[in-house]
Coordinates of C-alpha atoms in Angstrom, one line a residue:
M18 CA 137.2 103.7 70.1
A19 CA 134.7 102.7 67.5
T20 CA 134.0 104.9 64.6
I21 CA 130.3 105.5 64.0
L22 CA 129.3 106.4 60.5
P23 CA 126.8 109.2 60.3
T24 CA 123.2 108.4 59.6
P25 CA 122.1 109.5 56.1
T26 CA 120.0 112.7 56.3
N27 CA 119.5 113.6 52.7
V28 CA 116.4 111.4 52.2
S29 CA 114.3 112.5 49.3
F30 CA 110.5 112.6 49.4
S31 CA 110.3 109.6 47.0
N32 CA 112.6 107.6 49.2
Y33 CA 110.5 108.5 52.2
L34 CA 107.4 107.2 50.4
Q35 CA 109.2 104.0 49.6
S36 CA 110.2 103.7 53.3
L37 CA 106.5 104.1 54.3
S38 CA 105.6 101.2 52.1
Q39 CA 108.0 99.1 54.1
T40 CA 106.5 100.2 57.5
P41 CA 105.1 96.8 58.5
H42 CA 108.4 95.1 57.8
R43 CA 110.4 97.7 59.7
L44 CA 108.0 97.7 62.7
R45 CA 108.5 94.0 63.0
K46 CA 112.3 94.5 63.0
R47 CA 112.5 97.5 65.3
M48 CA 109.7 97.4 67.9
L49 CA 111.3 94.7 70.0
A50 CA 114.9 95.4 69.1
T51 CA 117.1 95.8 72.2
W52 CA 120.6 96.9 73.0
T53 CA 122.8 95.4 75.6
P54 CA 123.9 97.6 78.6
D55 CA 127.5 97.4 77.2
Q56 CA 126.3 98.8 73.8
E57 CA 124.2 101.4 75.5
L58 CA 127.1 102.6 77.6
N59 CA 129.7 102.6 74.9
Q60 CA 128.6 102.5 71.2
V61 CA 125.4 104.4 71.5
R62 CA 126.8 107.0 73.8
L63 CA 129.5 107.8 71.2
R64 CA 126.8 109.3 69.0
S65 CA 126.7 112.4 71.3
G66 CA 130.3 113.2 70.3
A67 CA 131.9 114.5 73.5
D68 CA 131.3 112.8 76.8
M69 CA 129.4 114.5 79.7
M70 CA 131.8 115.6 82.4
R71 CA 131.8 113.4 85.6
K72 CA 131.9 116.0 88.4
L73 CA 128.9 115.1 90.6
K74 CA 129.2 113.3 94.0
W75 CA 126.7 111.7 96.3
Y76 CA 125.8 114.9 98.2
D77 CA 125.2 116.7 94.8
L78 CA 122.7 113.9 94.0
I79 CA 120.9 114.2 97.4
A80 CA 120.7 118.0 96.9
L81 CA 119.3 117.5 93.3
G82 CA 116.8 115.0 94.5
I83 CA 115.6 117.2 97.4
G84 CA 115.5 120.3 95.1
G85 CA 113.5 118.4 92.5
M86 CA 110.9 117.3 95.0
L87 CA 110.6 120.2 97.4
G88 CA 108.7 122.4 94.9
V89 CA 105.2 123.7 94.7
G90 CA 103.5 120.4 95.2
V91 CA 103.5 120.5 99.0
F92 CA 102.0 124.0 99.1
V93 CA 99.3 123.1 96.6
T94 CA 98.2 119.7 97.9
T95 CA 98.6 119.7 101.7
G96 CA 95.9 122.2 102.6
L97 CA 93.4 120.8 100.2
V98 CA 94.0 117.2 101.3
A99 CA 93.8 118.0 105.0
H100 CA 90.6 120.1 104.6
Q101 CA 88.6 117.8 102.3
I102 CA 90.1 114.3 102.2
S103 CA 92.4 113.1 105.0
G104 CA 91.9 115.6 107.9
P105 CA 94.8 115.8 110.4
S106 CA 96.0 112.4 109.3
V107 CA 97.4 114.0 106.1
F108 CA 100.8 113.2 107.5
I109 CA 100.0 109.5 107.3
S110 CA 99.0 110.1 103.7
Y111 CA 102.5 111.5 103.1
I112 CA 104.1 108.5 104.7
I113 CA 102.1 106.1 102.5
A114 CA 103.0 108.1 99.4
G115 CA 106.6 108.3 100.5
I116 CA 106.7 104.5 100.8
S117 CA 105.3 104.2 97.2
A118 CA 107.9 106.7 96.0
L119 CA 110.7 104.9 97.8
L120 CA 109.7 101.5 96.2
S121 CA 109.7 103.1 92.8
S122 CA 113.0 104.8 93.5
L123 CA 114.6 101.4 94.4
C124 CA 113.6 100.0 91.0
Y125 CA 115.2 103.1 89.4
T126 CA 118.3 102.8 91.5
E127 CA 119.1 99.2 90.5
F128 CA 118.7 100.1 86.8
S129 CA 120.8 103.2 87.1
V130 CA 123.6 101.3 88.8
Q131 CA 123.6 98.6 86.1
I132 CA 123.1 101.0 83.2
P133 CA 124.6 104.4 84.3
V134 CA 123.5 106.4 81.2
A135 CA 121.6 109.7 81.0
G136 CA 118.4 108.1 79.5
G137 CA 116.7 107.2 82.7
A138 CA 113.5 105.1 82.2
F139 CA 113.9 105.3 78.4
S140 CA 117.2 103.4 78.5
Y141 CA 116.1 101.0 81.2
L142 CA 113.0 100.0 79.2
R143 CA 114.7 99.9 75.9
V144 CA 117.3 97.3 77.0
T145 CA 114.5 95.3 78.6
F146 CA 111.3 95.5 76.6
G147 CA 112.5 96.9 73.3
E148 CA 112.6 100.1 71.3
F149 CA 108.9 101.0 71.2
V150 CA 108.2 100.6 74.9
G151 CA 111.3 102.6 75.7
Y152 CA 110.3 105.3 73.3
F153 CA 106.7 105.4 74.5
A154 CA 107.9 105.8 78.1
G155 CA 110.5 108.4 77.2
A156 CA 108.0 110.5 75.2
N157 CA 105.5 110.4 78.0
I158 CA 107.9 111.5 80.7
L159 CA 109.3 114.2 78.4
M160 CA 105.8 115.6 77.9
E161 CA 105.2 115.5 81.6
Y162 CA 108.4 117.3 82.3
V163 CA 107.6 120.1 79.8
L164 CA 104.0 120.7 81.0
S165 CA 104.8 120.5 84.7
N166 CA 107.8 122.8 84.3
A167 CA 105.6 125.3 82.5
A168 CA 103.0 125.1 85.3
V169 CA 105.7 125.5 88.0
A170 CA 107.2 128.5 86.2
R171 CA 103.8 130.2 86.2
S172 CA 103.3 129.4 89.8
F173 CA 106.6 131.2 90.5
T174 CA 105.0 134.4 89.4
E175 CA 102.1 133.7 91.8
Y176 CA 104.3 133.1 94.8
L177 CA 106.7 135.9 94.0
C178 CA 103.9 138.4 93.8
H179 CA 102.5 137.1 97.1
A180 CA 105.9 137.6 98.7
V181 CA 106.0 141.3 97.7
G182 CA 102.3 141.9 98.3
E183 CA 101.3 142.3 94.6
N184 CA 98.4 140.9 92.6
P185 CA 99.8 138.3 90.1
N186 CA 97.6 139.5 87.3
S187 CA 99.3 142.9 87.5
W188 CA 102.5 141.2 86.3
R189 CA 100.8 139.5 83.4
F190 CA 99.5 141.0 80.1
E191 CA 96.0 140.2 79.0
V192 CA 95.5 139.9 75.3
D193 CA 92.1 140.2 73.8
G194 CA 91.1 137.7 71.1
L195 CA 92.9 134.7 72.7
L196 CA 90.9 131.9 74.4
E197 CA 90.2 132.1 78.1
G198 CA 93.0 130.5 80.0
Y199 CA 95.5 131.3 77.3
N200 CA 95.1 135.0 77.1
K201 CA 97.3 136.2 80.0
L202 CA 101.0 136.3 79.0
D203 CA 103.4 135.5 81.8
F204 CA 106.7 137.1 80.9
P205 CA 108.3 136.6 84.4
A206 CA 107.8 132.8 84.0
V207 CA 109.4 133.0 80.5
A208 CA 112.3 135.0 81.8
L209 CA 112.9 132.5 84.6
I210 CA 112.9 129.5 82.2
L211 CA 115.3 131.2 79.8
L212 CA 117.6 132.2 82.6
L213 CA 117.7 128.7 83.9
T214 CA 118.2 127.3 80.4
L215 CA 121.3 129.5 79.9
C216 CA 122.6 128.3 83.3
L217 CA 122.1 124.7 82.4
C218 CA 123.8 125.2 79.1
H219 CA 126.9 126.5 80.8
S220 CA 127.8 123.7 83.2
T221 CA 126.1 120.9 85.1
K222 CA 128.4 121.2 88.2
E223 CA 127.8 125.0 88.5
S224 CA 124.0 124.3 88.1
S225 CA 124.3 121.7 90.9
V226 CA 126.1 124.2 93.1
L227 CA 123.3 126.8 92.5
N228 CA 120.7 124.1 93.3
L229 CA 122.6 123.2 96.5
V230 CA 122.6 126.8 97.7
M231 CA 118.9 127.2 97.0
T232 CA 118.1 123.9 98.6
V233 CA 119.9 124.9 101.8
F234 CA 117.9 128.1 102.0
H235 CA 114.7 126.1 101.2
L236 CA 115.4 123.6 104.0
I237 CA 115.9 126.6 106.4
F238 CA 112.5 127.9 105.2
F239 CA 110.9 124.4 105.8
G240 CA 112.5 124.4 109.3
F241 CA 110.9 127.8 110.0
I242 CA 107.4 126.5 109.1
I243 CA 107.9 123.3 111.2
I244 CA 109.3 125.1 114.3
A245 CA 106.7 127.9 114.1
G246 CA 103.8 125.5 113.7
F247 CA 104.8 123.3 116.7
Y248 CA 105.6 126.4 118.8
K249 CA 102.4 128.4 118.2
G250 CA 100.1 125.4 117.5
S251 CA 98.3 123.0 119.8
A252 CA 98.2 119.2 119.8
K253 CA 94.4 119.3 120.5
N254 CA 93.9 120.5 116.9
L255 CA 95.0 117.1 115.7
V256 CA 92.0 115.4 117.4
E257 CA 89.4 118.2 117.4
P258 CA 86.9 118.0 115.8
G259 CA 86.4 114.5 114.5
G260 CA 89.5 112.8 115.7
L261 CA 92.8 112.1 113.9
A262 CA 91.2 110.5 110.9
P263 CA 87.7 112.0 110.5
F264 CA 87.4 110.6 107.0
G265 CA 88.5 107.1 107.9
V266 CA 91.1 104.8 106.3
K267 CA 89.7 105.6 102.9
G268 CA 90.4 109.3 103.4
I269 CA 94.0 108.5 104.3
L270 CA 94.6 106.4 101.2
D271 CA 92.8 108.7 98.9
G272 CA 94.9 111.5 100.3
A273 CA 98.0 109.5 99.6
A274 CA 97.0 109.4 95.9
M275 CA 96.9 113.2 95.8
V276 CA 100.0 114.1 97.8
Y277 CA 102.0 111.5 95.8
F278 CA 102.6 114.1 93.1
S279 CA 104.7 116.1 95.5
Y280 CA 107.3 113.4 95.2
I281 CA 107.7 113.5 91.4
G282 CA 111.2 114.6 90.6
Y283 CA 113.5 112.0 92.2
D284 CA 113.8 110.3 88.8
S285 CA 115.8 113.3 87.5
V286 CA 118.7 112.1 89.7
S287 CA 119.0 108.9 87.6
T288 CA 119.4 111.0 84.4
M289 CA 122.6 112.4 86.0
A290 CA 124.3 108.9 85.8
E291 CA 126.8 109.9 83.1
E292 CA 128.0 112.9 85.2
I293 CA 128.7 111.1 88.5
R294 CA 132.2 110.1 89.5
N295 CA 131.2 106.9 91.2
P296 CA 127.7 105.9 90.0
A297 CA 127.5 102.5 91.7
K298 CA 127.9 104.0 95.2
S299 CA 126.5 107.5 94.7
L300 CA 123.3 106.7 92.9
P301 CA 121.7 104.5 95.7
V302 CA 122.6 107.1 98.3
G303 CA 121.4 110.0 96.2
I304 CA 118.0 108.6 95.0
A305 CA 116.9 106.7 98.1
G306 CA 118.4 109.2 100.5
S307 CA 116.6 112.2 98.9
V308 CA 113.2 110.4 99.0
L309 CA 113.6 109.5 102.7
I310 CA 114.6 113.1 103.7
V311 CA 111.8 114.6 101.7
T312 CA 109.3 112.2 103.2
G313 CA 110.3 113.2 106.7
L314 CA 110.1 116.9 105.8
Y315 CA 106.7 116.6 104.2
C316 CA 105.3 114.7 107.3
L317 CA 106.6 117.4 109.7
V318 CA 105.3 120.2 107.6
A319 CA 101.8 118.6 107.3
L320 CA 101.8 118.0 111.1
S321 CA 102.9 121.6 111.7
L322 CA 99.9 122.9 109.6
C323 CA 97.4 120.8 111.5
F324 CA 99.0 121.9 114.8
M325 CA 98.3 125.6 113.9
V326 CA 94.7 125.3 112.9
P327 CA 92.0 122.6 113.0
Y328 CA 91.6 120.7 109.7
N329 CA 88.1 122.2 109.0
M330 CA 89.5 125.7 109.3
I331 CA 92.5 125.1 106.9
D332 CA 92.3 127.2 103.7
K333 CA 92.5 124.9 100.8
D334 CA 94.2 127.4 98.4
A335 CA 96.7 129.4 100.5
S336 CA 96.8 127.1 103.5
F337 CA 100.1 128.1 105.1
S338 CA 99.7 131.8 104.6
V339 CA 96.2 131.8 106.1
A340 CA 97.3 129.5 108.9
F341 CA 100.0 132.0 109.9
Q342 CA 97.5 134.8 109.8
K343 CA 95.2 132.8 112.1
I344 CA 98.0 132.5 114.7
G345 CA 98.7 136.2 114.5
W346 CA 101.8 136.2 112.3
K347 CA 100.6 138.0 109.2
W348 CA 104.2 138.9 108.2
A349 CA 104.9 135.1 107.8
G350 CA 102.7 135.1 104.7
N351 CA 105.3 137.0 102.9
V352 CA 108.0 134.6 104.1
V353 CA 105.9 131.7 102.8
G354 CA 105.7 133.3 99.4
A355 CA 109.5 134.0 99.3
G356 CA 110.4 130.5 100.4
A357 CA 108.0 128.9 98.0
S358 CA 109.5 131.0 95.1
L359 CA 112.9 129.7 96.0
G360 CA 111.7 126.1 96.2
I361 CA 110.1 126.5 92.8
V362 CA 113.3 127.7 91.2
A363 CA 115.3 124.8 92.6
S364 CA 112.6 122.3 91.5
L365 CA 112.5 123.8 88.0
L366 CA 116.3 123.7 87.7
V367 CA 116.5 120.0 88.5
A368 CA 113.5 119.1 86.3
M369 CA 115.1 121.0 83.4
L370 CA 118.3 119.2 84.0
G371 CA 116.5 115.8 83.7
Q372 CA 114.4 116.6 80.7
A373 CA 117.4 117.6 78.5
R374 CA 119.2 114.4 79.2
Y375 CA 116.1 112.3 78.4
L376 CA 115.9 114.0 75.0
C377 CA 119.6 113.7 74.4
V378 CA 119.5 109.9 74.8
I379 CA 116.4 109.5 72.8
G380 CA 118.3 111.4 70.1
R381 CA 121.2 109.0 70.3
A382 CA 118.7 106.2 69.5
R383 CA 117.7 108.2 66.4
L384 CA 114.0 108.3 67.5
V385 CA 114.2 112.1 67.2
P386 CA 116.6 114.1 65.0
S387 CA 120.2 113.2 66.0
W388 CA 121.3 116.8 66.4
L389 CA 119.4 116.8 69.7
A390 CA 121.9 114.2 71.0
K391 CA 125.0 116.3 70.6
V392 CA 127.0 117.1 73.7
N393 CA 129.0 120.4 73.7
P394 CA 132.7 119.5 74.1
S395 CA 133.6 122.6 76.1
T396 CA 130.7 122.6 78.6
G397 CA 130.0 118.8 78.6
T398 CA 126.2 119.4 78.5
P399 CA 123.5 118.4 75.9
L400 CA 123.4 122.0 74.6
N401 CA 120.9 121.5 71.7
A402 CA 118.4 119.5 73.8
T403 CA 118.6 122.0 76.6
L404 CA 117.9 124.9 74.3
F405 CA 115.1 123.2 72.4
L406 CA 113.2 122.1 75.5
G407 CA 113.8 125.4 77.2
L408 CA 112.1 127.2 74.3
C409 CA 109.2 124.7 74.3
T410 CA 108.7 125.1 78.0
A411 CA 108.9 128.9 77.8
S412 CA 106.3 129.0 75.0
I413 CA 103.8 126.9 77.0
A414 CA 104.4 128.9 80.2
L415 CA 103.9 132.2 78.3
F416 CA 100.3 131.4 77.3
T417 CA 98.8 128.6 79.4
E418 CA 97.1 129.2 82.8
L419 CA 98.4 127.2 85.8
S420 CA 95.0 125.7 86.5
I421 CA 94.7 124.1 83.0
I422 CA 98.0 122.2 83.4
L423 CA 97.5 121.3 87.1
D424 CA 94.0 119.8 86.4
I425 CA 95.7 117.2 84.2
I426 CA 97.3 115.0 86.8
S427 CA 100.3 113.0 85.8
I428 CA 99.2 109.7 84.6
S429 CA 102.2 109.5 82.3
T430 CA 104.7 109.6 85.2
L431 CA 102.8 106.9 87.1
L432 CA 102.7 104.8 83.9
V433 CA 106.5 105.1 83.6
F434 CA 107.1 104.1 87.2
Y435 CA 104.8 101.1 86.7
L436 CA 106.7 100.0 83.5
V437 CA 110.1 100.4 85.3
A438 CA 108.9 98.1 88.1
N439 CA 107.7 95.5 85.6
A440 CA 111.0 95.8 83.7
L441 CA 113.0 95.1 86.9
I442 CA 111.1 91.9 87.5
Y443 CA 111.5 90.8 83.9
R444 CA 115.2 91.6 83.9
R445 CA 115.9 89.8 87.1
Y446 CA 113.9 86.6 86.3
V447 CA 114.3 86.3 82.5
I448 CA 117.3 88.2 81.2
V449 CA 119.7 87.7 84.1
S450 CA 118.4 84.4 85.4
H451 CA 117.7 82.9 81.9
N452 CA 114.2 81.6 82.8
P453 CA 111.5 81.2 80.1
P454 CA 109.8 84.5 79.6
S455 CA 106.3 83.0 79.6
Q456 CA 106.3 82.4 83.4
T457 CA 107.3 85.9 84.2
L458 CA 104.9 87.5 81.7
L459 CA 102.0 85.5 83.0
F460 CA 102.8 86.5 86.5
L461 CA 103.1 90.2 85.6
F462 CA 99.7 90.0 83.7
L463 CA 98.0 88.4 86.7
L464 CA 99.6 90.8 89.1
S465 CA 98.4 93.9 87.1
S466 CA 94.9 92.4 86.7
C467 CA 94.6 91.8 90.4
S468 CA 95.9 95.3 91.2
I469 CA 93.3 96.8 88.8
G470 CA 90.5 94.7 90.4
F471 CA 91.5 95.7 93.9
S472 CA 91.8 99.4 93.0
M473 CA 88.5 99.6 91.1
S474 CA 86.7 97.8 94.0
W475 CA 88.1 100.3 96.4
K476 CA 87.2 103.3 94.1
L477 CA 83.6 102.1 93.4
E478 CA 83.0 101.2 97.1
E479 CA 81.0 98.2 96.2
Q480 CA 81.2 94.7 97.7
W481 CA 84.0 95.2 100.2
W482 CA 84.6 91.5 100.6
V483 CA 86.2 91.6 97.1
L484 CA 89.2 93.6 98.5
P485 CA 90.7 90.9 100.6
V486 CA 90.1 88.4 97.8
F487 CA 92.2 90.4 95.3
G488 CA 94.8 91.3 97.9
G489 CA 95.2 87.7 99.1
F490 CA 95.4 86.5 95.5
M491 CA 98.2 89.0 94.8
I492 CA 100.2 87.8 97.8
M493 CA 99.6 84.2 96.9
I494 CA 100.7 84.5 93.2
T495 CA 103.8 86.5 94.3
A496 CA 104.8 83.9 96.8
F497 CA 104.2 81.1 94.3
F498 CA 106.2 82.9 91.6
Q499 CA 109.1 83.5 94.0
Y500 CA 109.1 79.8 95.0
M501 CA 108.8 78.4 91.5
V502 CA 111.0 80.8 89.4
P503 CA 114.6 81.0 90.5
S504 CA 116.4 84.3 90.5
I505 CA 120.1 85.2 90.3
C506 CA 121.1 88.2 92.4
Q507 CA 124.2 89.8 90.8
T508 CA 126.4 91.1 93.7
N509 CA 129.1 92.2 91.3
E510 CA 126.9 95.1 90.0
G511 CA 127.3 97.1 93.2
W512 CA 123.7 97.3 94.4
S513 CA 120.5 95.5 93.8
V514 CA 117.0 95.7 95.3
P515 CA 116.7 93.3 98.2
F516 CA 113.8 90.8 98.9
M517 CA 112.8 90.6 95.2
P518 CA 110.2 90.5 93.8
W519 CA 108.2 91.9 96.7
P520 CA 109.4 95.6 96.5
A521 CA 108.7 95.7 92.7
V522 CA 105.3 94.0 93.2
A523 CA 104.4 96.6 95.9
S524 CA 105.5 99.4 93.5
I525 CA 103.3 98.0 90.7
S526 CA 100.3 97.6 92.9
L527 CA 100.6 101.1 94.4
N528 CA 101.1 102.8 91.1
V529 CA 98.0 101.0 89.7
F530 CA 96.1 102.1 92.8
L531 CA 97.2 105.7 92.3
V532 CA 96.3 105.7 88.6
T533 CA 92.7 104.7 89.3
S534 CA 92.3 107.7 91.5
L535 CA 92.9 110.1 88.6
K536 CA 90.2 112.1 86.9
I537 CA 88.7 111.3 83.5
P538 CA 90.4 114.4 81.8
S539 CA 93.8 112.8 82.6
F540 CA 92.9 109.6 80.8
Q541 CA 91.5 111.6 77.8
R542 CA 94.7 113.6 77.5
F543 CA 96.8 110.4 77.8
G544 CA 94.8 108.8 75.0
I545 CA 95.3 111.7 72.7
W546 CA 99.0 112.0 73.5
A547 CA 99.5 108.2 73.1
C548 CA 98.0 108.3 69.6
L549 CA 100.2 111.3 68.6
I550 CA 103.5 109.8 69.8
T551 CA 102.7 106.4 68.3
L552 CA 101.9 108.1 65.0
F553 CA 105.3 109.9 65.2
Y554 CA 107.1 106.6 65.8
V555 CA 105.4 104.9 62.8
L556 CA 106.0 107.9 60.5
Y557 CA 109.5 108.9 61.6
G558 CA 111.0 107.0 64.5
V559 CA 110.9 103.4 63.1
H560 CA 112.4 104.5 59.7
S561 CA 115.1 106.6 61.3
T562 CA 116.2 103.8 63.6
Y563 CA 116.0 101.3 60.8
R564 CA 118.4 103.3 58.7
A565 CA 120.7 103.8 61.7
E566 CA 120.7 100.3 63.1
E567 CA 119.7 98.0 60.2
M568 CA 121.4 99.6 57.2
E569 CA 124.3 101.5 58.7
V570 CA 127.6 99.6 58.9
G571 CA 130.0 101.2 61.4
V572 CA 133.6 100.2 61.9
G573 CA 133.9 98.3 65.1
E574 CA 130.1 98.5 65.8
I575 CA 127.6 95.7 65.5
S576 CA 125.2 96.9 62.8
R577 CA 122.3 94.9 64.3
P578 CA 122.1 95.1 68.1
S579 CA 121.0 92.2 70.3
I580 CA 118.1 91.4 68.0
Q581 CA 120.5 89.2 66.1
Q582 CA 121.1 87.1 69.3
S583 CA 117.6 87.1 70.9
K584 CA 114.9 89.7 71.0
L585 CA 115.2 90.2 74.8
E586 CA 118.6 88.8 75.7
V587 CA 120.6 91.4 77.6
Q588 CA 124.2 90.8 78.5
V589 CA 125.4 91.4 82.0
L590 CA 128.0 94.0 82.7

């Protein structure tokens, strides 16, 4: 086992100022520096001290994926989309969104099998496009985790109060003098986050068992909604008034963009890679299997809602509770509140599992303080990262209203999914197949440009003849690229995405399409956050990694990673 010398931490202020003067030089050295999968799996992982315990099996991963996705999203989006955007064809919107999620999950799966570490998208992008792209993606998905977990925790209070027939505001403390939207302190949400944080610190396997139990009960609850809806509802509500698709094809696709966010959470499964007994076999089943199961459940639940009441009578806020009241089952509203509360706990548990592992691996890379990378030897969990992010999430959940966070839709997550799909194509056709990078980079640029052109033409609803032009050009350049640029499919790695590059191309196009549907505040928030994390990288991250990777000499460790060989040359496992 290689011995890794500790990174110097006693850096004086004068030394730091001297380091800042070398920022341009260090940026050139570090921004495109990559590690090989072998180094990521062995030498970098040693920086956490103890290893994470491999106790999870394929059924644990499926339960974690289902628990991560079957959260508050379906209860928030289904009624709104059915009432205002898609009509009864909301179930078709869920199918389209599920296909997009499945394509993205396939890209994640191939990477997670080849590089089974806890870093998820951060590690995949770091070994492909370099340190800065990996850091940028990791910081974005971490922010998305923390904010969404805080929002979900506050929604837990809403649904729990609904289950017991209480007003949610009676469980919150209003503080005079604070800004509107930040003045109602939610202590039940904080208590839930802290309780789950302590559970996650204890053991991943026990947390997985807890999630499995909650997910089973949540599936029973979903089954109740589906059976009750089909039993008490009527098929004529699907076509009256206005037919199955009263808002047309555009309504179905616009609805898919909104309901897509009910699928966010499957990527947490890939962060469990270091805790799985057989990653090569379990990860494909766990990631893709959970997405397929959830897609089926979402479609049935959406159909059940539209069976119970016509789309124009669906309540956009408390759709399922009001629907049960309309069919004469008022008591079922309390059941909906209890079931949603249980689903929220399971979703929050899985998301908090994932966020801690992201931060742990970013800490191994020295892009954040290295103490966040430590794994507790007795529990086999990233204890420091779990506690730190738990406190951050609890602080935001205490003050911030649910609506403020939910209004900022997750552009960061879509960006990460988009980058992972691009990275998979680059890895297959350049790093593995040893083709010149210029051909693949040109193809990716043209593909993204056409996707943006198609999506903006759809959004602006002008000159419809442009849509088939952009769509046809995307198909043409993909077919030309596949014919001209050879690819090596590595069967020895256990699993790989079939029919490449078409699944990754479809994932890129769909993610771009969904991004263009987001509101302006989402882009404004993304711009501010992007500036902040880039500034942090320039002022801290690049200097910390430069000391760790360029100046540190470890026994048995290559002091300079694959940048010595080639900027983007990644060895094959």
